[in-house]
Tab-separated table of C-alpha atoms in Angstrom:
chain	number	residue	atom	x	y	z
M	1	MET	CA	-123.035	15.469	-77.795
M	2	ALA	CA	-123.256	15.499	-82.523
M	3	LEU	CA	-121.712	11.694	-81.582
M	4	HIS	CA	-124.215	11.295	-78.751
M	5	ARG	CA	-127.025	12.006	-81.724
M	6	LEU	CA	-125.855	9.748	-83.800
M	7	ALA	CA	-125.537	6.766	-81.358
M	8	MET	CA	-128.891	6.787	-79.963
M	9	ALA	CA	-129.995	7.088	-83.693
M	10	LEU	CA	-127.623	4.455	-85.014
M	11	GLY	CA	-129.550	1.909	-81.218
M	12	CYS	CA	-133.217	2.365	-82.773
M	13	ALA	CA	-132.135	1.527	-85.987
M	14	LEU	CA	-130.393	-1.437	-85.257
M	15	ALA	CA	-133.045	-2.355	-82.257
M	16	ALA	CA	-135.997	-1.691	-84.836
M	17	GLY	CA	-133.892	-3.834	-87.769
M	18	TRP	CA	-133.781	-1.382	-90.177
M	19	PRO	CA	-132.026	2.237	-91.648
M	20	GLY	CA	-133.650	4.359	-90.262
M	21	ALA	CA	-136.539	3.536	-87.277
M	22	PRO	CA	-138.443	6.150	-85.761
M	23	CYS	CA	-136.993	7.110	-82.586
M	24	ALA	CA	-138.178	8.326	-78.784
M	25	GLN	CA	-137.346	11.307	-77.754
M	26	PRO	CA	-134.228	11.516	-75.581
M	27	VAL	CA	-136.017	12.213	-71.647
M	28	GLY	CA	-136.130	15.665	-70.547
M	29	GLU	CA	-137.140	17.701	-74.226
M	30	PRO	CA	-140.330	18.521	-73.507
M	31	THR	CA	-143.458	18.385	-76.021
M	32	ALA	CA	-146.450	20.072	-76.638
M	33	PRO	CA	-149.643	19.493	-75.036
M	34	SER	CA	-152.067	17.325	-77.043
M	35	ARG	CA	-155.513	18.920	-74.669
M	36	ILE	CA	-155.916	21.748	-73.152
M	37	ALA	CA	-157.344	22.537	-69.656
M	38	ILE	CA	-160.383	24.750	-70.049
M	39	ALA	CA	-162.991	23.946	-67.532
M	40	ASP	CA	-161.694	27.242	-64.930
M	41	HIS	CA	-161.807	29.022	-68.202
M	42	VAL	CA	-165.827	27.838	-68.779
M	43	ARG	CA	-166.340	28.574	-64.974
M	44	ASP	CA	-164.935	31.778	-64.803
M	45	ALA	CA	-167.009	33.497	-67.429
M	46	SER	CA	-170.228	31.203	-66.436
M	47	ARG	CA	-170.018	33.600	-62.420
M	48	ARG	CA	-168.929	36.205	-64.726
M	49	PHE	CA	-172.055	37.025	-67.450
M	50	GLY	CA	-174.351	34.790	-65.833
M	51	ILE	CA	-174.696	32.148	-68.481
M	52	PRO	CA	-174.877	28.268	-67.475
M	53	GLU	CA	-171.633	26.083	-67.176
M	54	ALA	CA	-173.434	23.545	-69.662
M	55	TRP	CA	-174.451	26.361	-72.124
M	56	ILE	CA	-171.033	27.376	-73.200
M	57	TYR	CA	-170.237	23.822	-73.345
M	58	ALA	CA	-172.913	23.385	-75.901
M	59	ILE	CA	-171.786	26.232	-77.961
M	60	ILE	CA	-167.922	25.271	-78.029
M	61	ARG	CA	-168.920	22.272	-78.877
M	62	ILE	CA	-170.817	22.474	-81.661
M	63	GLU	CA	-168.798	26.073	-82.924
M	64	SER	CA	-165.797	24.300	-83.324
M	65	ALA	CA	-166.049	20.729	-82.058
M	66	GLY	CA	-163.270	22.143	-78.952
M	67	ARG	CA	-160.664	23.114	-81.620
M	68	VAL	CA	-159.101	26.078	-80.201
M	69	ARG	CA	-157.221	27.046	-83.304
M	70	ALA	CA	-160.687	26.590	-85.700
M	71	VAL	CA	-161.757	29.022	-88.254
M	72	SER	CA	-164.361	28.781	-89.939
M	73	SER	CA	-164.480	29.875	-94.131
M	74	ALA	CA	-166.442	32.654	-92.780
M	75	GLY	CA	-163.671	34.028	-90.693
M	76	ALA	CA	-165.319	33.160	-87.505
M	77	MET	CA	-161.996	32.864	-84.590
M	78	GLY	CA	-161.518	30.428	-81.755
M	79	LEU	CA	-163.420	28.230	-79.308
M	80	MET	CA	-166.561	29.758	-79.317
M	81	GLN	CA	-166.468	30.981	-82.966
M	82	LEU	CA	-166.386	34.704	-82.563
M	83	MET	CA	-166.283	37.061	-86.035
M	84	PRO	CA	-163.173	39.599	-86.073
M	85	GLY	CA	-165.224	42.943	-85.139
M	86	THR	CA	-167.165	40.728	-82.639
M	87	TRP	CA	-164.194	39.899	-81.341
M	88	ALA	CA	-162.200	43.379	-81.790
M	89	ARG	CA	-165.848	45.223	-79.449
M	90	GLN	CA	-165.274	42.016	-76.991
M	91	ARG	CA	-161.348	42.278	-76.694
M	92	ALA	CA	-161.606	45.903	-76.314
M	93	ARG	CA	-164.545	46.312	-73.795
M	94	PHE	CA	-162.978	43.821	-71.405
M	95	ALA	CA	-159.468	44.438	-71.300
M	96	LEU	CA	-159.162	40.816	-73.099
M	97	ARG	CA	-155.532	39.800	-74.074
M	98	THR	CA	-154.650	40.495	-78.312
M	99	ASP	CA	-155.076	36.988	-79.706
M	100	PRO	CA	-158.770	35.833	-79.793
M	101	PHE	CA	-157.403	31.701	-80.289
M	102	ASP	CA	-156.130	32.196	-76.664
M	103	PRO	CA	-158.862	29.181	-74.551
M	104	ARG	CA	-159.769	32.316	-71.783
M	105	ASP	CA	-160.323	34.941	-73.801
M	106	ASN	CA	-161.768	33.690	-76.624
M	107	ILE	CA	-164.024	32.122	-73.955
M	108	MET	CA	-164.817	34.992	-72.261
M	109	ALA	CA	-165.738	36.813	-75.352
M	110	GLY	CA	-167.836	34.324	-76.159
M	111	THR	CA	-170.167	34.041	-73.507
M	112	SER	CA	-170.378	37.875	-73.039
M	113	TYR	CA	-171.815	37.981	-76.431
M	114	LEU	CA	-173.727	35.296	-76.052
M	115	ARG	CA	-175.276	37.035	-73.270
M	116	GLU	CA	-175.787	39.985	-75.159
M	117	MET	CA	-177.390	38.481	-77.455
M	118	TYR	CA	-179.957	36.664	-74.502
M	119	ASP	CA	-180.447	40.453	-73.523
M	120	ARG	CA	-181.221	41.563	-76.547
M	121	TYR	CA	-183.889	38.448	-78.276
M	122	GLY	CA	-184.188	36.012	-75.482
M	123	ALA	CA	-184.232	32.507	-75.114
M	124	ALA	CA	-186.003	32.696	-78.573
M	125	GLY	CA	-184.229	34.100	-80.564
M	126	PHE	CA	-179.844	34.922	-79.025
M	127	LEU	CA	-178.793	31.029	-80.552
M	128	ALA	CA	-180.311	32.465	-84.110
M	129	ALA	CA	-178.657	35.241	-83.815
M	130	TYR	CA	-175.386	34.589	-81.820
M	131	ASN	CA	-175.239	32.406	-85.063
M	132	ALA	CA	-176.482	34.736	-87.843
M	133	GLY	CA	-176.207	37.608	-86.311
M	134	PRO	CA	-178.183	40.234	-85.237
M	135	GLY	CA	-179.437	41.708	-88.173
M	136	ARG	CA	-179.548	38.247	-89.946
M	137	TYR	CA	-181.640	37.468	-86.866
M	138	GLU	CA	-184.322	40.960	-86.787
M	139	GLN	CA	-184.766	40.596	-90.662
M	140	TRP	CA	-186.100	37.205	-89.792
M	141	ARG	CA	-187.774	38.661	-86.819
M	142	ASP	CA	-188.982	41.932	-88.450
M	143	ARG	CA	-189.406	40.667	-92.037
M	144	GLY	CA	-189.984	37.445	-92.020
M	145	ARG	CA	-187.136	36.978	-94.297
M	146	PRO	CA	-185.926	33.431	-93.846
M	147	LEU	CA	-183.170	31.834	-91.834
M	148	PRO	CA	-180.018	30.275	-93.389
M	149	LEU	CA	-180.080	26.821	-93.811
M	150	GLU	CA	-176.847	26.299	-91.295
M	151	THR	CA	-178.656	28.874	-88.680
M	152	ARG	CA	-182.223	26.563	-88.401
M	153	ARG	CA	-179.673	23.537	-88.331
M	154	TYR	CA	-177.031	25.033	-85.981
M	155	VAL	CA	-180.065	25.954	-83.455
M	156	ALA	CA	-181.846	22.579	-84.442
M	157	ALA	CA	-178.445	21.100	-82.845
M	158	ILE	CA	-177.378	22.510	-79.859
M	159	ALA	CA	-180.421	23.594	-78.210
M	160	PRO	CA	-180.992	19.868	-77.401
M	161	LEU	CA	-177.632	20.321	-75.314
M	162	LEU	CA	-179.557	23.103	-73.419
M	163	HIS	CA	-180.949	20.906	-70.268
M	164	GLY	CA	-184.589	21.301	-70.694
M	165	ASP	CA	-184.551	25.543	-73.091
M	166	GLY	CA	-183.846	22.703	-76.392
M	167	LEU	CA	-187.311	22.183	-77.152
M	168	ALA	CA	-188.337	26.566	-77.231
M	169	ILE	CA	-185.640	27.127	-78.540
M	170	THR	CA	-186.172	24.992	-81.775
M	171	ALA	CA	-189.891	25.566	-81.452
M	172	SER	CA	-189.745	29.233	-80.885
M	173	LEU	CA	-187.817	29.032	-85.071
M	174	GLN	CA	-190.580	27.474	-86.361
M	175	PRO	CA	-193.962	30.216	-85.260
M	176	ALA	CA	-197.296	29.015	-85.989
M	177	SER	CA	-199.477	31.343	-88.690
M	178	GLY	CA	-200.665	34.561	-86.081
M	179	ALA	CA	-198.324	34.000	-83.313
M	180	PRO	CA	-195.899	35.433	-82.384
M	181	ARG	CA	-192.211	35.318	-83.975
M	182	PHE	CA	-190.440	34.624	-80.912
M	183	ALA	CA	-192.184	33.797	-77.034
M	184	ARG	CA	-190.625	35.395	-73.716
M	185	ARG	CA	-188.656	33.911	-70.873
M	186	GLY	CA	-190.831	35.937	-68.173
M	187	GLU	CA	-193.012	38.622	-68.912
M	188	GLY	CA	-191.345	41.724	-71.320
M	189	SER	CA	-187.516	39.712	-70.305
M	190	ALA	CA	-186.279	40.770	-74.378
M	191	ARG	CA	-187.288	44.246	-73.026
M	192	GLN	CA	-186.030	44.973	-70.503
M	193	GLY	CA	-182.969	46.155	-72.021
M	194	ARG	CA	-179.641	45.666	-71.290
M	195	SER	CA	-178.395	44.183	-68.160
M	196	ASP	CA	-174.532	45.236	-66.675
M	197	LEU	CA	-172.275	42.699	-67.824
M	198	ASP	CA	-168.905	43.753	-65.890
M	199	HIS	CA	-170.309	42.597	-62.544
M	200	GLU	CA	-169.619	39.189	-61.240
M	201	ALA	CA	-173.478	37.728	-61.658
M	202	SER	CA	-175.131	37.100	-58.162
M	203	ALA	CA	-178.843	36.815	-59.469
M	204	HIS	CA	-177.998	33.763	-61.403
M	205	PRO	CA	-180.985	34.335	-64.129
M	206	PHE	CA	-180.875	31.181	-65.477
M	207	ALA	CA	-181.264	27.427	-63.700
M	208	ARG	CA	-178.381	25.527	-63.517
M	209	PRO	CA	-177.862	22.165	-64.547
M	210	ALA	CA	-177.549	19.593	-62.209
M	211	VAL	CA	-175.344	17.037	-63.603
M	212	PRO	CA	-172.697	18.730	-66.175
M	213	ARG	CA	-172.662	16.856	-70.000
M	214	HIS	CA	-169.584	18.021	-71.024
M	215	ASP	CA	-165.198	17.136	-71.567
M	216	LEU	CA	-162.760	19.677	-69.234
M	217	PHE	CA	-161.045	20.005	-71.912
M	218	ALA	CA	-160.814	20.691	-75.224
M	219	PRO	CA	-157.979	19.614	-77.708
M	220	VAL	CA	-155.051	21.228	-79.397
M	221	SER	CA	-155.361	21.846	-83.270
M	222	THR	CA	-153.216	23.181	-84.773
M	223	VAL	CA	-154.588	22.941	-88.395
M	224	ARG	CA	-157.089	25.708	-89.550
M	225	ASP	CA	-160.327	24.506	-90.923
M	226	GLN	CA	-160.726	25.581	-94.134
């Protein structure tokens, strides 16, 4: 076997005309995939939690650029950039597995959390709450403490990807003097309490996009963000 490998290496070097030339792997040795299909995971999460697929793809695109093993400087993890505490809570609630970077479980946890933020804060606040955290968003909503620049940029970047809801969401972060700090989607919709997230959403509360605008694959990355 050693002689066979040596012969292959020598043959490659001779063919290239210089010693140490790279050679393709022998046929039959598997290589790691460079991309992972996530469309099924996004579809399942959309059906389970009643969130449009386009919204999930938008979060993934802006939060992690589709990097499966992305880690932010604050410690947020995976495709949908979940903080450790958020991941632990959603994992326990929905019986997910132990790896926060697993594409399916990260998407399930992130989508369930996104739905919680929508139910709690409505269309005007759920993106800011997802990015900055509920407490930080409530400080802005209730006491007028400015949102972080990162959050304002985040909402401005992601809102146009939500197929028609973007304008209202962006505008809601800049309330006029004397106007309510956030708008409601339907009378009292943000105040009616949390819905049961564990059932398959039969009555979809959102309009599904007619034409999906997303990639069906996320690139695999083993390099964590610094």
